[in-house]
Amino acid sequence: MERDGILCLLTHEAGDFWSFPGHRHHGPGEANSWIRERFGAEVSTMDVLRIPPESSAPPSYLFVHETHDATEPPPPGTRWVPAAELDPHRAPDGHHRLLALWSAARHRREGAEWLPWQRPGWFAMATAWAVGELRALGIETVGPAEQDGFRAWSSQLRLPTTSGVIHLKASPPPHGHEPALTRLLAEWFPGAVPTVLAVDVPRRLMLTADFGPVHRPEGAARIVSHFERVAGQAALIQRESAERAAEITATGCPAHPLGRLPDLFDALITQASDELTREESAQLRRLVPGFARDCARLALLGLPDTVVHHDLWRGNFRVDGDDVLLFDWADSVLTHPFLQLDILLRDLDDALGSAEAHGQVRDTYLAAWAGHRPPAELREGLARAAAIAPVSRALLMRERLAGAPSHLRDRYRGAVTAPLRACLAPAGRAPDRTPEPATTRGN
């Protein structure tokens, strides 16, 4: 924190030595609560830094907090010490390494725009914005905002209010389309997408109403039923959104039209060559002509580009009675609708590993497109799309990491090549029968 314009750190004092307070909590919310109970101080977590292990010991982390009141006195047995005055030689074993780790992270200037929640004052700004937006809607907060957590791709806060819990989500630049896109989808499909109360597009902030806990179903029949309903809901959203593609594009949502994907795939192999073996690069290049044919044949189905949720798995949908809710639309792209089902079916396979269940969910999804083409051609198209979808996901990841701070690019090294390597996995390819070009659309 800053005291009289000087950056200070809270330390324990014991004779000639100082140390940082320690705890065994894992998440920002738990750590913040512990500090409130232990020291009586309200804080927010700005960053969580992994401490490089010196041996085979389990991983440990350095939490970097910001206090909300610069005037509050230090808790008993502690004091605020100007960072420049901390002598590493007076620290116990290991704590001088923590000081060096914090100092290096603090002086790392990149990432200020990408991860604004790591800047001093961001928590106060975000909560003040949320309180103001809610008040304009006639909703009052009834307690302090709490951190739900954060990661490289988002930061979340919970605000208790007179209308229940409200969630604030902040996103980095590659996901800047998420607030506006989610608001559009919530307007078009109320109840199928989280209710959006307010957005700040320039600052990439979004307020949504709480939709309750997400429970994973148990039992094969129930699992299949949930996945079928999610597939049907996703298809409905896609079908009804297709005619409003211009509005989706206006949110900044990335676009991967089939006509451009082969060239993008070829360029991506070159860009990822430093993370691929020479043989992997060669194998992927041999796939490009077939990939281009798959894209061309899929395009012949005549289905319009629409929104695809590239991260639709059990962690991002909720089925409760008759209600089906799809959330976390950050990994969205405007492309051929059939690229949608790849992740959902992979997650179903992880849950059950049943070919029969796989077919049931596939057919439920395709039912929404009945009338566009004969059922056999739709099934062939979906099989081709399964070979195309990993490339679209790899492109999204490359676009996401392109402007990321170097430490995040290092942490997620391999995130682009993982879906590319999935293209090399043995899998049954769709037959090479080409459908006739579509001339009309079904109702």
XYZ file of C-alpha atoms in Angstrom:
443
model
C 0.000 0.000 0.000
C 0.987 3.656 -0.263
C 1.330 5.690 2.937
C 2.070 9.383 2.427
C 3.046 8.582 -1.157
C 5.537 5.879 -0.152
C 5.014 2.246 -1.123
C 4.987 0.152 2.054
C 4.767 -3.547 2.866
C 3.249 -5.145 5.968
C 5.783 -7.238 7.901
C 5.998 -9.179 11.135
C 8.744 -7.876 13.401
C 10.673 -10.225 15.715
C 13.850 -8.745 17.162
C 16.304 -8.022 14.399
C 14.297 -9.958 11.806
C 11.215 -9.313 9.718
C 8.969 -11.720 7.790
C 5.847 -11.676 5.680
C 2.587 -13.059 7.151
C 1.878 -16.594 5.979
C -1.276 -18.675 5.519
C -2.381 -21.942 3.919
C -5.303 -20.710 1.823
C -5.485 -21.256 -1.931
C -7.845 -18.637 -3.343
C -8.009 -14.840 -3.159
C -11.379 -14.899 -1.391
C -10.117 -17.215 1.356
C -6.900 -15.228 1.760
C -8.769 -11.937 1.974
C -11.098 -13.349 4.638
C -8.149 -14.688 6.639
C -6.486 -11.274 6.623
C -9.751 -9.642 7.717
C -10.124 -12.076 10.640
C -6.428 -12.176 11.584
C -5.490 -8.518 11.154
C -8.787 -6.648 10.925
C -7.824 -5.206 7.549
C -9.934 -5.108 4.376
C -7.810 -6.071 1.374
C -8.151 -7.249 -2.196
C -5.755 -9.599 -3.972
C -3.877 -8.022 -6.871
C -1.780 -10.997 -7.927
C -0.805 -14.537 -6.999
C 2.800 -15.400 -7.887
C 4.088 -18.954 -8.029
C 7.221 -19.336 -5.918
C 9.879 -21.283 -7.846
C 10.475 -24.522 -5.918
C 13.946 -25.221 -4.570
C 13.322 -28.963 -4.316
C 10.499 -31.450 -4.806
C 8.382 -29.599 -2.241
C 4.730 -28.914 -3.163
C 4.085 -25.616 -4.974
C 3.623 -22.474 -2.913
C 2.479 -18.990 -3.819
C 3.000 -15.370 -2.900
C -0.239 -13.397 -2.560
C 0.036 -9.689 -3.324
C -2.696 -7.664 -1.604
C -3.821 -4.061 -1.568
C -5.342 -2.619 1.595
C -8.478 -0.532 1.191
C -7.681 2.005 3.922
C -4.296 3.690 3.983
C -5.021 5.314 7.346
C -5.709 2.190 9.378
C -3.042 1.387 11.998
C -0.953 -1.766 11.555
C -2.123 -4.842 13.453
C -0.267 -5.703 16.698
C 3.162 -7.206 16.092
C 3.381 -5.809 12.560
C 4.338 -2.567 10.908
C 4.222 -0.864 7.543
C 7.745 -0.659 6.206
C 8.784 1.360 3.136
C 9.689 -1.226 0.498
C 13.015 0.502 -0.150
C 14.034 0.045 3.486
C 13.475 -3.698 3.738
C 16.850 -5.363 4.255
C 16.833 -8.853 2.695
C 19.643 -9.894 5.056
C 17.252 -9.451 7.994
C 14.699 -11.845 6.490
C 14.416 -15.514 7.517
C 15.240 -18.253 5.022
C 13.118 -17.952 1.925
C 11.546 -14.568 2.630
C 14.283 -12.660 0.845
C 13.293 -14.689 -2.231
C 9.683 -13.544 -1.770
C 10.825 -9.930 -1.663
C 12.801 -10.413 -4.872
C 9.866 -12.182 -6.546
C 7.461 -9.369 -5.599
C 9.934 -6.711 -6.698
C 10.450 -8.359 -10.099
C 6.688 -8.641 -10.659
C 6.159 -5.021 -9.619
C 8.729 -3.726 -12.062
C 7.351 -5.808 -14.900
C 5.620 -3.013 -16.766
C 3.934 -5.069 -19.459
C 0.468 -6.326 -18.692
C -1.001 -3.145 -17.209
C -3.667 -3.057 -19.918
C -3.991 -6.814 -20.209
C -4.437 -7.492 -16.474
C -5.859 -4.248 -15.058
C -6.956 -5.996 -11.845
C -3.269 -6.184 -10.903
C -3.041 -2.392 -10.778
C -3.429 -0.495 -7.485
C -6.862 1.081 -7.314
C -8.567 -1.275 -9.784
C -10.707 -2.970 -7.128
C -11.970 0.395 -5.866
C -12.714 1.556 -9.422
C -14.557 -1.628 -10.384
C -16.671 -1.773 -7.237
C -17.526 1.945 -7.463
C -18.666 1.422 -11.065
C -20.748 -1.611 -10.068
C -22.370 0.175 -7.133
C -23.266 3.129 -9.332
C -24.749 0.970 -12.098
C -26.778 -1.067 -9.627
C -28.070 2.022 -7.851
C -29.310 3.367 -11.178
C -31.343 0.135 -11.452
C -32.763 0.569 -7.955
C -30.489 -2.100 -6.459
C -28.414 -1.394 -3.344
C -25.396 -3.305 -2.097
C -25.760 -4.733 1.407
C -22.156 -5.712 2.081
C -18.620 -5.397 0.736
C -17.649 -6.808 -2.633
C -15.736 -10.085 -2.422
C -13.259 -11.539 -4.874
C -14.447 -14.752 -6.458
C -11.039 -15.228 -7.990
C -9.047 -14.357 -11.041
C -6.864 -15.941 -13.658
C -5.114 -14.871 -16.818
C -8.405 -14.480 -18.696
C -10.705 -12.808 -16.163
C -11.296 -11.429 -12.698
C -14.562 -11.931 -10.818
C -16.199 -10.169 -7.874
C -19.359 -10.992 -5.922
C -21.575 -8.183 -4.645
C -24.327 -8.936 -2.111
C -27.328 -6.744 -2.925
C -31.002 -6.216 -2.198
C -31.669 -8.315 -5.320
C -29.372 -11.170 -4.351
C -25.798 -11.801 -5.407
C -24.569 -9.879 -8.451
C -21.398 -10.914 -10.288
C -18.854 -8.575 -11.809
C -16.534 -9.972 -14.469
C -13.549 -8.178 -15.981
C -11.817 -9.438 -19.119
C -8.480 -8.846 -20.912
C -8.363 -7.277 -24.399
C -8.772 -10.523 -26.418
C -12.091 -11.088 -24.639
C -13.230 -7.492 -24.983
C -16.220 -8.686 -27.027
C -17.620 -10.811 -24.191
C -19.637 -8.127 -22.306
C -21.352 -6.775 -25.435
C -21.864 -10.232 -26.948
C -23.319 -11.655 -23.737
C -25.655 -8.673 -23.444
C -26.886 -9.234 -27.023
C -27.462 -12.943 -26.474
C -29.211 -12.277 -23.150
C -31.589 -9.880 -24.917
C -32.277 -12.341 -27.739
C -32.505 -15.466 -25.572
C -33.641 -14.502 -22.055
C -33.133 -17.367 -19.613
C -30.707 -19.219 -21.900
C -27.823 -16.805 -21.193
C -26.997 -15.041 -17.897
C -29.005 -11.860 -17.311
C -26.731 -8.874 -18.011
C -27.432 -5.840 -15.845
C -24.722 -3.478 -17.081
C -21.584 -3.398 -19.216
C -18.661 -1.028 -19.598
C -17.278 -1.965 -23.005
C -14.112 0.215 -22.947
C -13.086 -1.193 -19.551
C -14.392 -4.694 -20.382
C -16.615 -4.945 -17.301
C -19.905 -6.828 -17.023
C -22.507 -7.236 -14.264
C -24.708 -10.336 -14.307
C -27.388 -11.710 -12.020
C -26.572 -14.856 -10.071
C -27.995 -18.045 -11.609
C -27.253 -20.440 -8.790
C -24.828 -23.337 -8.440
C -23.777 -25.599 -11.286
C -24.322 -29.271 -10.483
C -22.870 -32.006 -12.630
C -25.448 -34.712 -13.335
C -24.958 -38.282 -12.149
C -26.158 -41.431 -13.838
C -25.853 -42.203 -17.541
C -29.459 -41.388 -18.473
C -29.384 -38.035 -16.704
C -25.999 -37.114 -18.171
C -27.184 -37.853 -21.700
C -30.405 -35.923 -21.112
C -28.458 -32.859 -19.940
C -26.081 -32.982 -22.882
C -28.951 -33.402 -25.348
C -30.723 -30.361 -23.973
C -27.547 -28.295 -24.028
C -26.895 -29.323 -27.638
C -30.446 -28.381 -28.575
C -30.194 -25.027 -26.803
C -26.879 -24.229 -28.467
C -28.311 -25.063 -31.884
C -31.364 -22.890 -31.246
C -29.170 -19.936 -30.289
C -27.042 -20.468 -33.380
C -29.964 -20.817 -35.759
C -31.774 -17.736 -34.482
C -28.565 -15.663 -34.286
C -27.400 -16.396 -37.816
C -29.462 -13.604 -39.369
C -27.940 -11.118 -36.906
C -24.312 -11.852 -37.668
C -23.599 -8.167 -38.316
C -24.574 -7.322 -34.738
C -22.343 -10.112 -33.427
C -19.451 -8.835 -35.547
C -19.987 -5.329 -34.151
C -19.168 -6.614 -30.641
C -15.635 -7.438 -31.825
C -16.265 -11.186 -31.804
C -13.533 -12.924 -33.876
C -14.545 -14.430 -37.212
C -13.213 -17.651 -38.788
C -15.026 -18.041 -42.116
C -14.485 -21.415 -43.741
C -13.054 -19.794 -46.857
C -10.152 -18.321 -44.894
C -9.466 -21.173 -42.501
C -7.127 -23.193 -44.798
C -4.784 -20.207 -45.259
C -4.982 -19.407 -41.561
C -4.180 -23.043 -40.745
C -1.144 -22.994 -43.041
C 0.147 -19.751 -41.514
C -0.481 -21.060 -38.000
C 1.747 -24.087 -38.601
C 4.600 -21.726 -39.496
C 3.954 -19.493 -36.500
C 3.915 -22.480 -34.121
C 6.951 -24.199 -35.660
C 9.202 -23.379 -32.689
C 6.907 -25.464 -30.437
C 6.401 -28.320 -32.888
C 8.862 -30.992 -33.896
C 9.983 -30.988 -37.507
C 7.990 -34.171 -38.106
C 4.840 -32.665 -36.509
C 5.118 -29.593 -38.720
C 5.528 -31.792 -41.780
C 2.555 -33.965 -40.803
C 0.362 -30.917 -40.259
C 1.342 -29.447 -43.617
C 0.309 -32.699 -45.275
C -3.136 -32.212 -43.711
C -3.699 -28.760 -45.246
C -5.038 -29.907 -48.666
C -7.525 -32.305 -47.037
C -8.425 -29.641 -44.504
C -9.172 -27.219 -47.358
C -11.393 -29.830 -49.022
C -13.247 -30.429 -45.751
C -13.862 -26.684 -45.402
C -15.117 -26.426 -48.985
C -17.431 -29.415 -48.634
C -18.760 -28.199 -45.304
C -19.508 -24.831 -46.912
C -21.628 -26.604 -49.554
C -24.200 -27.430 -46.880
C -25.244 -23.800 -47.201
C -25.556 -23.056 -43.481
C -24.830 -19.457 -42.471
C -22.012 -18.462 -40.157
C -23.174 -17.827 -36.617
C -21.852 -17.694 -33.067
C -19.891 -20.737 -31.837
C -19.108 -21.210 -28.134
C -15.693 -22.914 -28.283
C -15.637 -23.819 -24.579
C -19.024 -25.451 -24.092
C -18.487 -28.209 -21.525
C -19.968 -29.136 -18.135
C -18.215 -26.230 -16.430
C -19.977 -23.702 -18.667
C -23.581 -24.835 -18.768
C -26.320 -25.313 -16.206
C -29.387 -27.520 -16.521
C -32.052 -27.051 -13.847
C -35.459 -28.576 -14.496
C -36.670 -27.126 -17.767
C -34.045 -24.369 -17.795
C -30.830 -24.650 -19.825
C -28.272 -21.869 -19.365
C -25.053 -21.443 -21.370
C -22.458 -19.072 -19.949
C -18.850 -17.848 -20.246
C -18.995 -16.679 -23.877
C -15.401 -15.413 -23.929
C -14.223 -18.196 -26.278
C -16.729 -17.327 -28.981
C -16.163 -17.019 -32.705
C -18.323 -16.299 -35.736
C -17.973 -19.303 -38.027
C -19.800 -22.361 -39.373
C -22.279 -23.592 -36.737
C -21.133 -27.220 -36.837
C -17.801 -26.307 -35.223
C -19.880 -25.968 -32.051
C -20.268 -29.612 -31.115
C -16.634 -30.725 -30.950
C -15.887 -29.788 -27.325
C -19.333 -30.807 -26.056
C -19.013 -34.306 -27.534
C -15.459 -34.665 -26.214
C -16.748 -33.775 -22.748
C -19.561 -36.293 -23.131
C -17.017 -38.939 -24.092
C -15.037 -38.089 -20.942
C -18.209 -38.450 -18.871
C -19.530 -41.684 -20.383
C -17.452 -42.948 -23.296
C -20.630 -44.223 -24.938
C -20.998 -44.278 -28.712
C -24.774 -44.521 -28.321
C -24.871 -41.397 -26.132
C -22.605 -39.622 -28.610
C -25.082 -40.365 -31.404
C -28.075 -39.229 -29.349
C -26.536 -35.848 -28.582
C -25.353 -35.429 -32.161
C -28.819 -36.155 -33.540
C -30.487 -33.785 -31.082
C -28.166 -31.023 -32.237
C -28.752 -31.778 -35.913
C -32.530 -31.799 -35.447
C -32.377 -27.999 -35.246
C -30.977 -27.936 -38.795
C -33.430 -30.449 -40.275
C -34.761 -29.259 -43.601
C -31.536 -27.545 -44.624
C -29.993 -30.715 -46.070
C -30.684 -34.473 -45.955
C -29.816 -36.040 -42.575
C -26.926 -38.090 -43.974
C -25.262 -34.957 -45.390
C -25.697 -33.124 -42.101
C -24.023 -36.000 -40.245
C -21.162 -35.999 -42.768
C -20.813 -32.255 -42.314
C -20.632 -32.605 -38.560
C -17.881 -35.229 -38.942
C -15.896 -32.854 -41.150
C -16.426 -30.015 -38.682
C -14.862 -32.126 -35.916
C -11.590 -32.077 -37.898
C -11.835 -28.318 -38.486
C -12.820 -27.137 -34.996
C -9.402 -27.751 -33.332
C -7.776 -25.398 -35.837
C -10.326 -22.693 -35.039
C -9.617 -23.145 -31.321
C -5.862 -22.967 -31.940
C -6.370 -19.717 -33.852
C -8.383 -18.268 -30.975
C -5.611 -19.153 -28.553
C -2.966 -17.641 -30.820
C -5.011 -14.437 -31.109
C -5.498 -14.443 -27.332
C -1.796 -14.784 -26.562
C -0.485 -12.496 -29.309
C -0.533 -9.384 -27.138
C -0.254 -11.068 -23.749
C 2.554 -10.270 -21.300
C 5.598 -12.475 -21.804
C 5.159 -14.315 -18.499
C 1.664 -15.405 -19.597
C 2.915 -16.504 -22.989
C 5.515 -18.590 -21.168
C 2.922 -20.034 -18.782
C 0.619 -21.036 -21.628
C 3.336 -22.245 -23.927
C 1.865 -25.195 -25.766
C -1.731 -23.939 -25.619
C -1.709 -23.270 -29.373
C 0.018 -26.505 -30.335
C -2.208 -28.735 -28.167
C -5.247 -28.450 -30.489
C -2.939 -28.659 -33.504
C -1.561 -31.940 -32.201
C -5.158 -33.101 -31.752
C -5.445 -32.872 -35.539
C -2.766 -35.560 -35.773
C -4.591 -37.996 -33.500
C -5.981 -41.045 -35.296
C -9.658 -40.535 -36.030
C -12.163 -41.718 -38.540
C -12.475 -39.164 -41.311
C -15.740 -38.383 -43.018
C -16.208 -39.959 -46.463
C -15.212 -37.784 -49.379
C -18.698 -37.576 -50.868
C -19.502 -33.986 -51.833
C -23.048 -32.703 -51.358
C -24.682 -30.626 -54.045
C -24.604 -26.855 -53.363
C -27.616 -25.739 -51.352
C -29.954 -23.327 -53.096
C -32.673 -22.919 -50.480
C -32.866 -22.827 -46.711
C -35.305 -24.810 -44.651
C -37.674 -23.184 -42.188
